């Protein structure tokens, strides 16, 4: 049915390649490219399906254009770094190819992630007759689709939204991040923003927290309020939402290590002079921390991610919880990756599938909640991320 080029060979790229190969009737040809071709070759060697590998610097528009012209895909799946979203979008516009990603753009020099830069491409993609699908991971991604599904089937108006992301896994390391350490730490240490009374309210990072008990015996965890990009698009596209918050679980051990690293300056993203060379402390820290992909065989337990939504239906108050529980062990058994990468990579494949099958169409830049949620929700059940709904 179609050909895709996957850009990025980290943990998520591995999952996307594995999952695309499981649906050969849709993904007839798969190309995997990254800065380090050997990583692509390793992933391709794990998969019993022909995958072409290539090298590209995703910071370089000319290299990206050459890659796209060489392979002539129907769609680019961007699972590289958020810093590279715009260069890849530019390359797609230059070559007339559709685009999708799993996380919004973030400038290297500032820990600030918002959709303004990518939404600014709306007219360019519309005029080119192309679609750019933003944030087809889990959060953002599935959480956006959960919201759209709730709005379509359970509510006339959604009034409050709490997205809760719990990682109940244990990798046994003193300190490690489950995805790219640089992106993870920038995200966690950024100012918190939540939506209330028609505006975003800013508070100190993770200054609000509470205990939360997950369903199905996953456990009780301390969750902390932080900013996440899907809040920005969801309150735009569902204007009845009066309050929207994002919560993520962290262990005290993680927070203690993070506090020390912040205090000694290791989370800084501005350059410092070291032995005559400028280095970014956070990038150096990334180099010495465990590689997230190495945590796969060590991580035990489950993730639990979902939306708690309140609103009205037929004049009556209504509250529901849509969630998924994913096993780290089962994810690794299937695709050689822990559940954090799995829960991002599976929705990336499904989003790409929606576009190639023509179930999601359009010209311009779109967030996930703007599309029909039903076929995507069906495929979550089919391809490894089954969900449940509790009426509370």
Short mmCIF file of C-alpha atoms in Angstrom, two decimals:
data_model
loop_
_atom_site.label_atom_id
_atom_site.label_comp_id
_atom_site.label_asym_id
_atom_site.label_seq_id
_atom_site.Cartn_x
_atom_site.Cartn_y
_atom_site.Cartn_z
CA UNK A 1 0.00 0.00 0.00
CA UNK A 2 2.81 2.43 0.80
CA UNK A 3 6.44 3.20 1.54
CA UNK A 4 7.72 4.92 4.66
CA UNK A 5 11.01 6.38 5.74
CA UNK A 6 11.50 6.21 9.52
CA UNK A 7 14.01 8.79 10.73
CA UNK A 8 15.52 7.90 14.10
CA UNK A 9 16.99 4.64 15.39
CA UNK A 10 16.59 5.00 19.14
CA UNK A 11 14.22 3.00 21.31
CA UNK A 12 11.09 4.37 19.62
CA UNK A 13 12.54 3.92 16.14
CA UNK A 14 13.18 0.27 16.96
CA UNK A 15 9.56 -0.24 17.99
CA UNK A 16 8.18 1.60 14.94
CA UNK A 17 10.29 -0.53 12.60
CA UNK A 18 9.19 -3.76 14.30
CA UNK A 19 5.51 -2.79 14.30
CA UNK A 20 5.47 -1.55 10.69
CA UNK A 21 7.01 -4.85 9.64
CA UNK A 22 4.10 -6.66 11.32
CA UNK A 23 1.67 -5.00 8.89
CA UNK A 24 3.26 -5.67 5.47
CA UNK A 25 -0.04 -5.21 3.65
CA UNK A 26 0.14 -1.50 4.61
CA UNK A 27 3.90 -0.92 4.98
CA UNK A 28 5.09 -2.55 1.78
CA UNK A 29 8.51 -0.90 1.93
CA UNK A 30 10.33 0.36 5.03
CA UNK A 31 13.46 2.51 5.15
CA UNK A 32 15.16 3.20 8.49
CA UNK A 33 17.63 6.10 8.60
CA UNK A 34 19.58 7.89 11.31
CA UNK A 35 22.86 9.69 11.90
CA UNK A 36 24.45 6.35 12.84
CA UNK A 37 23.66 3.76 10.17
CA UNK A 38 25.01 0.90 12.28
CA UNK A 39 22.10 1.40 14.71
CA UNK A 40 19.69 1.04 11.80
CA UNK A 41 21.48 -2.09 10.61
CA UNK A 42 21.23 -3.63 14.08
CA UNK A 43 17.47 -3.01 14.24
CA UNK A 44 16.94 -4.29 10.70
CA UNK A 45 18.82 -7.45 11.66
CA UNK A 46 16.28 -8.16 14.41
CA UNK A 47 13.32 -8.12 12.04
CA UNK A 48 12.24 -10.90 9.70
CA UNK A 49 11.18 -8.47 6.98
CA UNK A 50 13.29 -6.59 4.41
CA UNK A 51 14.20 -3.15 5.75
CA UNK A 52 16.47 -0.77 3.88
CA UNK A 53 18.85 1.29 6.03
CA UNK A 54 20.51 4.61 5.34
CA UNK A 55 22.43 7.45 6.97
CA UNK A 56 21.17 11.01 7.40
CA UNK A 57 21.89 14.05 9.53
CA UNK A 58 18.39 15.20 10.51
CA UNK A 59 19.72 18.68 11.30
CA UNK A 60 20.64 19.13 7.64
CA UNK A 61 17.79 19.94 5.26
CA UNK A 62 19.86 19.20 2.16
CA UNK A 63 20.76 15.71 3.44
CA UNK A 64 17.12 15.07 4.31
CA UNK A 65 15.99 16.19 0.87
CA UNK A 66 18.55 13.89 -0.74
CA UNK A 67 17.37 10.98 1.41
CA UNK A 68 13.73 11.56 0.48
CA UNK A 69 14.48 11.93 -3.23
CA UNK A 70 16.53 8.74 -3.12
CA UNK A 71 13.84 6.58 -1.51
CA UNK A 72 10.66 8.36 -2.69
CA UNK A 73 8.43 7.47 0.30
CA UNK A 74 4.75 8.23 0.71
CA UNK A 75 5.32 9.31 4.32
CA UNK A 76 8.10 10.39 6.65
CA UNK A 77 7.83 9.05 10.22
CA UNK A 78 9.94 11.35 12.39
CA UNK A 79 11.09 9.71 15.62
CA UNK A 80 14.33 11.67 15.80
CA UNK A 81 14.92 14.46 18.35
CA UNK A 82 12.31 17.22 18.87
CA UNK A 83 14.97 19.76 17.82
CA UNK A 84 14.81 18.29 14.32
CA UNK A 85 11.07 18.55 13.64
CA UNK A 86 11.32 21.74 11.60
CA UNK A 87 14.21 20.65 9.39
CA UNK A 88 12.34 17.44 8.58
CA UNK A 89 9.12 19.36 7.89
CA UNK A 90 11.07 21.69 5.60
CA UNK A 91 12.49 18.71 3.73
CA UNK A 92 9.00 17.22 3.33
CA UNK A 93 7.74 20.48 1.84
CA UNK A 94 10.67 20.63 -0.58
CA UNK A 95 10.01 17.07 -1.77
CA UNK A 96 6.20 16.91 -1.61
CA UNK A 97 5.97 14.16 1.02
CA UNK A 98 3.59 13.81 3.99
CA UNK A 99 4.98 14.12 7.52
CA UNK A 100 4.27 12.83 11.02
CA UNK A 101 6.05 12.87 14.39
CA UNK A 102 5.58 11.88 18.03
CA UNK A 103 6.69 15.03 19.90
CA UNK A 104 6.50 18.75 19.20
CA UNK A 105 9.37 21.02 18.28
CA UNK A 106 11.69 22.32 20.97
CA UNK A 107 14.61 24.70 20.37
CA UNK A 108 17.97 23.42 21.56
CA UNK A 109 18.86 26.58 23.41
CA UNK A 110 15.69 26.79 25.50
CA UNK A 111 13.68 24.15 27.34
CA UNK A 112 10.41 25.36 25.87
CA UNK A 113 8.12 23.03 23.99
CA UNK A 114 4.97 24.32 22.35
CA UNK A 115 3.15 23.92 19.06
CA UNK A 116 3.52 27.50 17.79
CA UNK A 117 6.48 26.71 15.54
CA UNK A 118 4.78 23.77 13.88
CA UNK A 119 1.30 25.31 13.72
CA UNK A 120 2.98 28.13 11.76
CA UNK A 121 3.47 25.58 8.94
CA UNK A 122 -0.29 25.23 8.44
CA UNK A 123 -0.50 27.38 5.30
CA UNK A 124 2.65 25.88 3.76
CA UNK A 125 1.39 22.31 4.07
CA UNK A 126 -2.11 23.27 3.01
CA UNK A 127 -0.85 24.99 -0.16
CA UNK A 128 1.42 22.02 -0.90
CA UNK A 129 -1.54 19.63 -0.59
CA UNK A 130 0.28 17.72 2.17
CA UNK A 131 -0.59 16.60 5.67
CA UNK A 132 1.57 16.96 8.78
CA UNK A 133 0.29 14.85 11.68
CA UNK A 134 1.73 15.99 15.00
CA UNK A 135 2.31 14.00 18.17
CA UNK A 136 1.37 10.43 17.26
CA UNK A 137 2.92 8.85 20.34
CA UNK A 138 1.16 8.00 23.59
CA UNK A 139 1.29 11.31 25.43
CA UNK A 140 0.89 13.25 23.24
CA UNK A 141 -0.97 11.00 20.85
CA UNK A 142 -3.13 8.32 22.41
CA UNK A 143 -4.12 10.73 25.18
CA UNK A 144 -5.38 13.14 22.50
CA UNK A 145 -7.34 10.36 20.81
CA UNK A 146 -8.76 9.25 24.17
CA UNK A 147 -10.05 12.79 24.63
CA UNK A 148 -11.60 12.86 21.16
CA UNK A 149 -13.17 9.44 21.77
CA UNK A 150 -14.67 10.64 25.03
CA UNK A 151 -15.99 13.77 23.37
CA UNK A 152 -17.55 11.74 20.55
CA UNK A 153 -19.14 8.94 22.55
CA UNK A 154 -19.49 9.98 26.20
CA UNK A 155 -19.85 13.75 26.53
CA UNK A 156 -21.69 16.71 25.13
CA UNK A 157 -19.12 18.87 26.92
CA UNK A 158 -15.84 17.97 28.62
CA UNK A 159 -15.20 20.23 31.60
CA UNK A 160 -12.11 18.76 33.23
CA UNK A 161 -9.26 16.60 32.00
CA UNK A 162 -6.50 14.91 34.00
CA UNK A 163 -3.91 12.94 32.06
CA UNK A 164 -2.07 10.55 34.39
CA UNK A 165 1.13 8.82 33.26
CA UNK A 166 2.47 6.23 35.69
CA UNK A 167 5.56 4.15 35.04
CA UNK A 168 5.48 1.35 37.57
CA UNK A 169 8.57 -0.28 36.10
CA UNK A 170 11.82 -0.94 37.93
CA UNK A 171 15.09 -1.10 35.97
CA UNK A 172 17.31 -1.64 39.02
CA UNK A 173 19.67 1.23 38.19
CA UNK A 174 20.63 3.93 40.73
CA UNK A 175 19.55 6.62 38.25
CA UNK A 176 18.45 6.31 34.64
CA UNK A 177 15.78 7.71 32.33
CA UNK A 178 13.43 5.54 30.30
CA UNK A 179 13.82 7.66 27.18
CA UNK A 180 16.42 10.12 25.89
CA UNK A 181 17.96 11.58 29.08
CA UNK A 182 18.44 15.02 27.57
CA UNK A 183 14.80 15.34 26.49
CA UNK A 184 13.50 13.71 29.69
CA UNK A 185 15.36 16.01 32.06
CA UNK A 186 14.57 19.16 30.05
CA UNK A 187 10.89 18.21 30.22
CA UNK A 188 10.85 17.41 33.93
CA UNK A 189 12.72 20.54 35.03
CA UNK A 190 10.66 22.96 32.92
CA UNK A 191 8.07 25.26 34.50
CA UNK A 192 4.70 23.62 35.05
CA UNK A 193 1.71 24.98 33.17
CA UNK A 194 -1.87 23.82 33.56
CA UNK A 195 -5.11 25.16 32.07
CA UNK A 196 -7.65 26.79 34.38
CA UNK A 197 -10.29 29.50 33.94
CA UNK A 198 -9.46 30.16 30.31
CA UNK A 199 -5.69 30.55 30.64
CA UNK A 200 -2.51 28.65 31.39
CA UNK A 201 -1.34 29.02 34.98
CA UNK A 202 2.40 28.73 35.68
CA UNK A 203 3.82 27.09 38.80
CA UNK A 204 7.20 25.74 39.88
CA UNK A 205 8.22 22.38 38.35
CA UNK A 206 6.45 19.48 40.09
CA UNK A 207 5.38 21.66 43.02
CA UNK A 208 1.96 19.97 43.08
CA UNK A 209 1.79 16.25 43.81
CA UNK A 210 -0.49 13.60 45.25
CA UNK A 211 -0.81 9.86 45.75
CA UNK A 212 -2.51 7.90 42.97
CA UNK A 213 -3.64 4.26 42.89
CA UNK A 214 -3.66 2.65 39.46
CA UNK A 215 -6.26 0.05 38.48
CA UNK A 216 -5.69 -3.70 38.12
CA UNK A 217 -3.09 -3.92 40.86
CA UNK A 218 -0.41 -1.83 39.12
CA UNK A 219 0.18 -0.06 42.43
CA UNK A 220 0.07 3.27 44.24
CA UNK A 221 2.48 6.00 43.19
CA UNK A 222 3.25 9.64 43.85
CA UNK A 223 2.30 11.69 40.79
CA UNK A 224 3.54 15.21 40.06
CA UNK A 225 1.89 17.91 37.98
CA UNK A 226 3.98 19.07 35.03
CA UNK A 227 3.45 20.63 31.63
CA UNK A 228 2.91 18.44 28.59
CA UNK A 229 2.29 19.67 25.06
CA UNK A 230 -1.02 17.93 24.44
CA UNK A 231 -2.70 20.28 26.91
CA UNK A 232 -2.06 23.14 24.49
CA UNK A 233 -3.82 21.52 21.55
CA UNK A 234 -6.59 19.86 23.56
CA UNK A 235 -7.85 23.06 25.19
CA UNK A 236 -7.76 24.69 21.74
CA UNK A 237 -9.80 22.01 20.05
CA UNK A 238 -12.14 21.31 23.00
CA UNK A 239 -12.93 24.81 24.26
CA UNK A 240 -15.44 23.58 26.86
CA UNK A 241 -12.53 22.28 28.97
CA UNK A 242 -12.29 24.45 32.08
CA UNK A 243 -9.35 22.71 33.74
CA UNK A 244 -6.68 20.47 32.23
CA UNK A 245 -3.70 18.98 34.01
CA UNK A 246 -0.95 16.48 33.26
CA UNK A 247 0.51 14.22 35.97
CA UNK A 248 3.50 11.88 35.89
CA UNK A 249 4.86 9.49 38.50
CA UNK A 250 8.39 9.78 39.90
CA UNK A 251 10.12 7.83 42.63
CA UNK A 252 11.76 9.68 45.50
CA UNK A 253 15.06 8.14 44.39
CA UNK A 254 14.71 9.74 40.94
CA UNK A 255 13.84 13.12 42.44
CA UNK A 256 16.75 13.01 44.90
CA UNK A 257 19.24 12.30 42.12
CA UNK A 258 17.69 14.98 39.92
CA UNK A 259 17.90 17.57 42.70
CA UNK A 260 21.61 16.89 43.20
CA UNK A 261 22.28 17.06 39.46
CA UNK A 262 20.46 20.39 39.26
CA UNK A 263 22.30 21.77 42.27
CA UNK A 264 25.72 20.99 40.78
CA UNK A 265 24.79 22.36 37.36
CA UNK A 266 24.66 19.11 35.40
CA UNK A 267 21.17 19.82 34.00
CA UNK A 268 22.21 23.15 32.43
CA UNK A 269 21.58 23.51 28.69
CA UNK A 270 23.84 26.56 28.18
CA UNK A 271 27.45 25.94 27.09
CA UNK A 272 30.32 25.98 29.62
CA UNK A 273 34.03 26.09 28.91
CA UNK A 274 35.85 22.86 29.78
CA UNK A 275 39.51 22.35 28.89
CA UNK A 276 39.28 24.89 26.11
CA UNK A 277 36.09 23.47 24.60
CA UNK A 278 32.46 24.44 25.01
CA UNK A 279 30.23 21.63 26.23
CA UNK A 280 26.56 21.43 27.30
CA UNK A 281 26.44 19.87 30.79
CA UNK A 282 23.15 18.08 30.12
CA UNK A 283 24.53 16.56 26.92
CA UNK A 284 27.59 15.34 28.82
CA UNK A 285 25.30 13.86 31.50
CA UNK A 286 23.38 12.05 28.76
CA UNK A 287 26.64 10.49 27.59
CA UNK A 288 27.43 8.98 31.01
CA UNK A 289 23.93 7.83 31.97
CA UNK A 290 22.68 4.35 30.95
CA UNK A 291 21.46 4.23 27.37
CA UNK A 292 17.64 3.89 27.61
CA UNK A 293 17.63 1.03 25.10
CA UNK A 294 19.90 -0.94 27.44
CA UNK A 295 17.18 -0.93 30.11
CA UNK A 296 14.82 -3.16 28.14
CA UNK A 297 15.94 -6.56 29.48
CA UNK A 298 16.29 -5.14 33.01
CA UNK A 299 12.93 -3.40 33.41
CA UNK A 300 10.08 -5.19 35.19
CA UNK A 301 6.56 -4.02 35.91
CA UNK A 302 3.89 -2.03 34.08
CA UNK A 303 3.02 1.40 32.78
CA UNK A 304 -0.48 2.80 33.31
CA UNK A 305 -1.43 5.85 31.25
CA UNK A 306 -4.89 7.31 30.86
CA UNK A 307 -7.35 10.17 30.88
CA UNK A 308 -9.78 11.05 33.65
CA UNK A 309 -12.52 13.20 32.10
CA UNK A 310 -15.52 14.91 33.62
CA UNK A 311 -18.34 16.74 31.89
CA UNK A 312 -22.00 16.50 30.97
CA UNK A 313 -24.05 14.22 28.74
CA UNK A 314 -27.74 14.86 28.12
CA UNK A 315 -27.71 17.37 30.96
CA UNK A 316 -26.26 14.90 33.47
CA UNK A 317 -22.82 14.94 35.04
CA UNK A 318 -20.53 12.20 33.79
CA UNK A 319 -17.01 11.02 34.66
CA UNK A 320 -14.93 8.38 32.88
CA UNK A 321 -11.42 6.97 32.93
CA UNK A 322 -9.84 5.61 29.72
CA UNK A 323 -6.51 3.88 30.22
CA UNK A 324 -3.97 1.35 29.02
CA UNK A 325 -1.68 -0.90 31.04
CA UNK A 326 1.48 -2.08 29.29
CA UNK A 327 3.96 -4.68 30.55
CA UNK A 328 7.65 -3.89 30.25
CA UNK A 329 8.48 -7.59 30.05
CA UNK A 330 5.96 -8.33 27.28
CA UNK A 331 7.10 -5.31 25.29
CA UNK A 332 10.70 -6.47 25.44
CA UNK A 333 9.73 -10.01 24.50
CA UNK A 334 7.96 -8.72 21.39
CA UNK A 335 10.22 -5.91 20.11
CA UNK A 336 13.40 -5.85 22.26
CA UNK A 337 12.34 -2.65 24.00
CA UNK A 338 10.82 -1.58 27.30
CA UNK A 339 7.27 -0.28 27.58
CA UNK A 340 8.12 3.45 27.44
CA UNK A 341 9.38 3.11 23.87
CA UNK A 342 6.65 0.57 23.07
CA UNK A 343 3.82 2.86 24.13
CA UNK A 344 5.23 5.59 21.87
CA UNK A 345 6.21 3.42 18.92
CA UNK A 346 2.94 1.51 18.54
CA UNK A 347 0.82 4.68 18.17
CA UNK A 348 3.38 6.05 15.70
CA UNK A 349 2.85 2.99 13.51
CA UNK A 350 -0.93 3.26 13.87
CA UNK A 351 -0.92 6.97 12.99
CA UNK A 352 1.13 6.19 9.89
CA UNK A 353 -1.28 3.37 9.06
CA UNK A 354 -4.25 5.75 9.32
CA UNK A 355 -2.61 8.08 6.78
CA UNK A 356 -1.52 5.39 4.32
CA UNK A 357 -4.95 3.73 4.41
CA UNK A 358 -6.67 7.06 3.82
CA UNK A 359 -8.69 6.79 7.04
CA UNK A 360 -7.20 10.10 8.16
CA UNK A 361 -6.90 12.76 5.48
CA UNK A 362 -6.45 16.49 5.19
CA UNK A 363 -4.23 19.28 3.95
CA UNK A 364 -2.28 21.23 6.53
CA UNK A 365 -1.02 20.63 10.06
CA UNK A 366 -3.16 18.51 12.38
CA UNK A 367 -3.14 17.29 15.95
CA UNK A 368 -4.41 13.81 16.70
CA UNK A 369 -7.70 14.87 18.31
CA UNK A 370 -8.80 16.53 15.05
CA UNK A 371 -9.13 13.11 13.41
CA UNK A 372 -11.84 10.44 13.76
CA UNK A 373 -10.77 8.52 16.89
CA UNK A 374 -12.65 5.28 16.17
CA UNK A 375 -10.33 3.50 13.70
CA UNK A 376 -7.27 4.47 15.74
CA UNK A 377 -8.88 3.15 18.93
CA UNK A 378 -9.72 -0.10 17.15
CA UNK A 379 -6.10 -0.50 16.09
CA UNK A 380 -4.79 0.15 19.60
CA UNK A 381 -6.65 -2.99 20.65
CA UNK A 382 -5.37 -4.89 17.63
CA UNK A 383 -1.69 -3.97 17.74
CA UNK A 384 -0.66 -4.15 21.39
CA UNK A 385 -2.13 -1.31 23.46
CA UNK A 386 -5.62 -2.45 24.50
CA UNK A 387 -7.62 0.10 26.47
CA UNK A 388 -10.43 0.01 28.97
CA UNK A 389 -13.07 2.51 30.04
CA UNK A 390 -14.40 2.86 33.57
CA UNK A 391 -17.47 4.98 34.19
CA UNK A 392 -16.73 6.57 37.57
#
